[in-house]
Amino acid sequence: MTDQKPSTIAPLQSVTLCRKAMEIIVNAHDRLDHMIGFCGKTGTGKSVAAGYTANKYDAYYVECRWTWTRKAFLVNLCKAIGIIPEKTMSEMVDEICAALVASGKPLIIDEMDYVADHKSVEIVRDIYEGSGHTPILLIGEEELPRKLASWKQFNGRIIDWIHTTMGSADDAKVLSRIYCRKGVVIQDDLLEDMTAAVDGLIRYMCNNLVRIEEETLAMGKQEVDLSLWRKWGKGYLTGGMRITQRGSR
């Protein structure tokens, strides 16, 4: 059983880019490496895109944590693949490699920054080599390429880096269909203004869509545009702060 995230998300720009990254390594020539990076700023929807891609390609998915030691990383990767962890790290690497070969499934490692910070990178290389170059998608923050550059042998096996983009007003419209569950219609001008106010960060876009719907319903309305939103004196939330007017905090 794979540790995958729900796939109930429409194709945002970040999802499209993540799928592109996976397509590259899944379809790469046998003589080429099959490891690629997907990185960008926090809040740009990388993990959401990863979950969608994991389900689309039936990939094994593991989201790393800061507290994980090298052994904890391997134990949790075993769990994500659906195998019982062996006692030693060496044995776990061997069983992980065998499971990847047997399944033929790709692997997604999210929050790869933590693996780099804990200097566990070579474990991933062991798995990559031992599994016969299983396609591996590495996901992390915008500094991840710099962090991995220190491991030259590992870094040389990453065939490309694909960077996320900031969310657009079109993304906001797609997200509104998911997060506005009570049927409130948010007009395009308000979606555009909100997207610009939060600098296109998907996380804040989702938070604000929920808030806009709640505020609109509280005003007894089922539809809202920018002029009405401003008339109510409402702003946006980003990073725990309210923006009362776009560009000012």
PDB file of N, CA and C in Angstrom, residues 42-43 166 194-208 211 235-249:
ATOM      1  N   THR A  42       8.183  28.000  -0.765  1.00  0.00           N
ATOM      2  CA  THR A  42       7.146  27.403   0.064  1.00  0.00           C
ATOM      3  C   THR A  42       5.804  28.048  -0.241  1.00  0.00           C
ATOM      4  N   GLY A  43       4.765  27.231  -0.232  1.00  0.00           N
ATOM      5  CA  GLY A  43       3.426  27.766  -0.486  1.00  0.00           C
ATOM      6  C   GLY A  43       3.020  27.782  -1.939  1.00  0.00           C
ATOM      7  N   MET A 166       4.511  30.831  -9.591  1.00  0.00           N
ATOM      8  CA  MET A 166       3.501  31.365  -8.683  1.00  0.00           C
ATOM      9  C   MET A 166       2.115  31.127  -9.279  1.00  0.00           C
ATOM     10  N   MET A 194      -7.019  39.272  -5.386  1.00  0.00           N
ATOM     11  CA  MET A 194      -6.564  38.426  -4.288  1.00  0.00           C
ATOM     12  C   MET A 194      -5.269  37.705  -4.643  1.00  0.00           C
ATOM     13  N   THR A 195      -5.180  37.202  -5.864  1.00  0.00           N
ATOM     14  CA  THR A 195      -3.970  36.493  -6.318  1.00  0.00           C
ATOM     15  C   THR A 195      -2.756  37.406  -6.278  1.00  0.00           C
ATOM     16  N   ALA A 196      -2.930  38.631  -6.752  1.00  0.00           N
ATOM     17  CA  ALA A 196      -1.825  39.589  -6.734  1.00  0.00           C
ATOM     18  C   ALA A 196      -1.443  39.966  -5.303  1.00  0.00           C
ATOM     19  N   ALA A 197      -2.430  40.076  -4.432  1.00  0.00           N
ATOM     20  CA  ALA A 197      -2.175  40.492  -3.048  1.00  0.00           C
ATOM     21  C   ALA A 197      -1.339  39.472  -2.292  1.00  0.00           C
ATOM     22  N   VAL A 198      -1.513  38.197  -2.607  1.00  0.00           N
ATOM     23  CA  VAL A 198      -0.770  37.146  -1.890  1.00  0.00           C
ATOM     24  C   VAL A 198       0.407  36.636  -2.713  1.00  0.00           C
ATOM     25  N   ASP A 199       0.762  37.396  -3.753  1.00  0.00           N
ATOM     26  CA  ASP A 199       1.911  37.058  -4.596  1.00  0.00           C
ATOM     27  C   ASP A 199       1.810  35.675  -5.227  1.00  0.00           C
ATOM     28  N   GLY A 200       0.605  35.232  -5.471  1.00  0.00           N
ATOM     29  CA  GLY A 200       0.404  33.973  -6.170  1.00  0.00           C
ATOM     30  C   GLY A 200       0.762  32.725  -5.383  1.00  0.00           C
ATOM     31  N   LEU A 201       0.854  32.851  -4.065  1.00  0.00           N
ATOM     32  CA  LEU A 201       1.161  31.676  -3.236  1.00  0.00           C
ATOM     33  C   LEU A 201      -0.105  30.837  -3.050  1.00  0.00           C
ATOM     34  N   ILE A 202      -0.057  29.600  -3.513  1.00  0.00           N
ATOM     35  CA  ILE A 202      -1.225  28.729  -3.510  1.00  0.00           C
ATOM     36  C   ILE A 202      -1.812  28.568  -2.114  1.00  0.00           C
ATOM     37  N   ARG A 203      -0.960  28.403  -1.125  1.00  0.00           N
ATOM     38  CA  ARG A 203      -1.435  28.195   0.245  1.00  0.00           C
ATOM     39  C   ARG A 203      -2.315  29.346   0.709  1.00  0.00           C
ATOM     40  N   TYR A 204      -1.877  30.574   0.469  1.00  0.00           N
ATOM     41  CA  TYR A 204      -2.634  31.742   0.900  1.00  0.00           C
ATOM     42  C   TYR A 204      -3.867  31.958   0.024  1.00  0.00           C
ATOM     43  N   MET A 205      -3.766  31.563  -1.240  1.00  0.00           N
ATOM     44  CA  MET A 205      -4.927  31.665  -2.120  1.00  0.00           C
ATOM     45  C   MET A 205      -6.059  30.789  -1.580  1.00  0.00           C
ATOM     46  N   CYS A 206      -5.723  29.562  -1.175  1.00  0.00           N
ATOM     47  CA  CYS A 206      -6.738  28.652  -0.625  1.00  0.00           C
ATOM     48  C   CYS A 206      -7.344  29.214   0.655  1.00  0.00           C
ATOM     49  N   ASN A 207      -6.480  29.718   1.542  1.00  0.00           N
ATOM     50  CA  ASN A 207      -6.966  30.294   2.805  1.00  0.00           C
ATOM     51  C   ASN A 207      -7.943  31.438   2.554  1.00  0.00           C
ATOM     52  N   ASN A 208      -7.595  32.289   1.593  1.00  0.00           N
ATOM     53  CA  ASN A 208      -8.433  33.453   1.326  1.00  0.00           C
ATOM     54  C   ASN A 208      -9.725  33.093   0.617  1.00  0.00           C
ATOM     55  N   ARG A 211     -12.060  32.139   3.272  1.00  0.00           N
ATOM     56  CA  ARG A 211     -12.477  33.330   4.025  1.00  0.00           C
ATOM     57  C   ARG A 211     -13.462  34.182   3.223  1.00  0.00           C
ATOM     58  N   GLY A 235     -10.263  42.634   3.529  1.00  0.00           N
ATOM     59  CA  GLY A 235      -8.933  42.490   2.938  1.00  0.00           C
ATOM     60  C   GLY A 235      -8.601  41.032   2.746  1.00  0.00           C
ATOM     61  N   TYR A 236      -7.304  40.728   2.766  1.00  0.00           N
ATOM     62  CA  TYR A 236      -6.851  39.360   2.566  1.00  0.00           C
ATOM     63  C   TYR A 236      -5.897  38.954   3.683  1.00  0.00           C
ATOM     64  N   LEU A 237      -5.731  37.665   3.824  1.00  0.00           N
ATOM     65  CA  LEU A 237      -4.820  37.124   4.818  1.00  0.00           C
ATOM     66  C   LEU A 237      -3.605  36.512   4.136  1.00  0.00           C
ATOM     67  N   THR A 238      -2.431  36.803   4.680  1.00  0.00           N
ATOM     68  CA  THR A 238      -1.208  36.185   4.171  1.00  0.00           C
ATOM     69  C   THR A 238      -0.192  36.116   5.296  1.00  0.00           C
ATOM     70  N   GLY A 239       0.309  34.950   5.546  1.00  0.00           N
ATOM     71  CA  GLY A 239       1.309  34.774   6.587  1.00  0.00           C
ATOM     72  C   GLY A 239       0.829  35.186   7.960  1.00  0.00           C
ATOM     73  N   GLY A 240      -0.478  35.031   8.204  1.00  0.00           N
ATOM     74  CA  GLY A 240      -1.026  35.394   9.505  1.00  0.00           C
ATOM     75  C   GLY A 240      -1.331  36.875   9.644  1.00  0.00           C
ATOM     76  N   MET A 241      -1.114  37.647   8.562  1.00  0.00           N
ATOM     77  CA  MET A 241      -1.373  39.089   8.607  1.00  0.00           C
ATOM     78  C   MET A 241      -2.499  39.429   7.637  1.00  0.00           C
ATOM     79  N   ARG A 242      -3.290  40.423   7.977  1.00  0.00           N
ATOM     80  CA  ARG A 242      -4.365  40.841   7.099  1.00  0.00           C
ATOM     81  C   ARG A 242      -3.916  42.021   6.234  1.00  0.00           C
ATOM     82  N   ILE A 243      -4.177  41.893   4.936  1.00  0.00           N
ATOM     83  CA  ILE A 243      -3.908  42.997   4.004  1.00  0.00           C
ATOM     84  C   ILE A 243      -5.233  43.717   3.799  1.00  0.00           C
ATOM     85  N   THR A 244      -5.315  44.920   4.262  1.00  0.00           N
ATOM     86  CA  THR A 244      -6.589  45.641   4.117  1.00  0.00           C
ATOM     87  C   THR A 244      -6.736  46.233   2.719  1.00  0.00           C
ATOM     88  N   GLN A 245      -5.610  46.584   2.142  1.00  0.00           N
ATOM     89  CA  GLN A 245      -5.602  47.030   0.745  1.00  0.00           C
ATOM     90  C   GLN A 245      -4.428  46.371   0.070  1.00  0.00           C
ATOM     91  N   ARG A 246      -4.595  46.055  -1.207  1.00  0.00           N
ATOM     92  CA  ARG A 246      -3.535  45.345  -1.900  1.00  0.00           C
ATOM     93  C   ARG A 246      -2.233  46.128  -1.868  1.00  0.00           C
ATOM     94  N   GLY A 247      -1.176  45.431  -1.444  1.00  0.00           N
ATOM     95  CA  GLY A 247       0.141  46.061  -1.407  1.00  0.00           C
ATOM     96  C   GLY A 247       0.480  46.707  -0.093  1.00  0.00           C
ATOM     97  N   SER A 248      -0.479  46.854   0.844  1.00  0.00           N
ATOM     98  CA  SER A 248      -0.199  47.419   2.155  1.00  0.00           C
ATOM     99  C   SER A 248      -0.612  46.440   3.223  1.00  0.00           C
ATOM    100  N   ARG A 249       0.112  46.416   4.354  1.00  0.00           N
ATOM    101  CA  ARG A 249      -0.160  45.442   5.407  1.00  0.00           C
ATOM    102  C   ARG A 249      -0.453  46.165   6.706  1.00  0.00           C
TER     103      ARG A 249
END
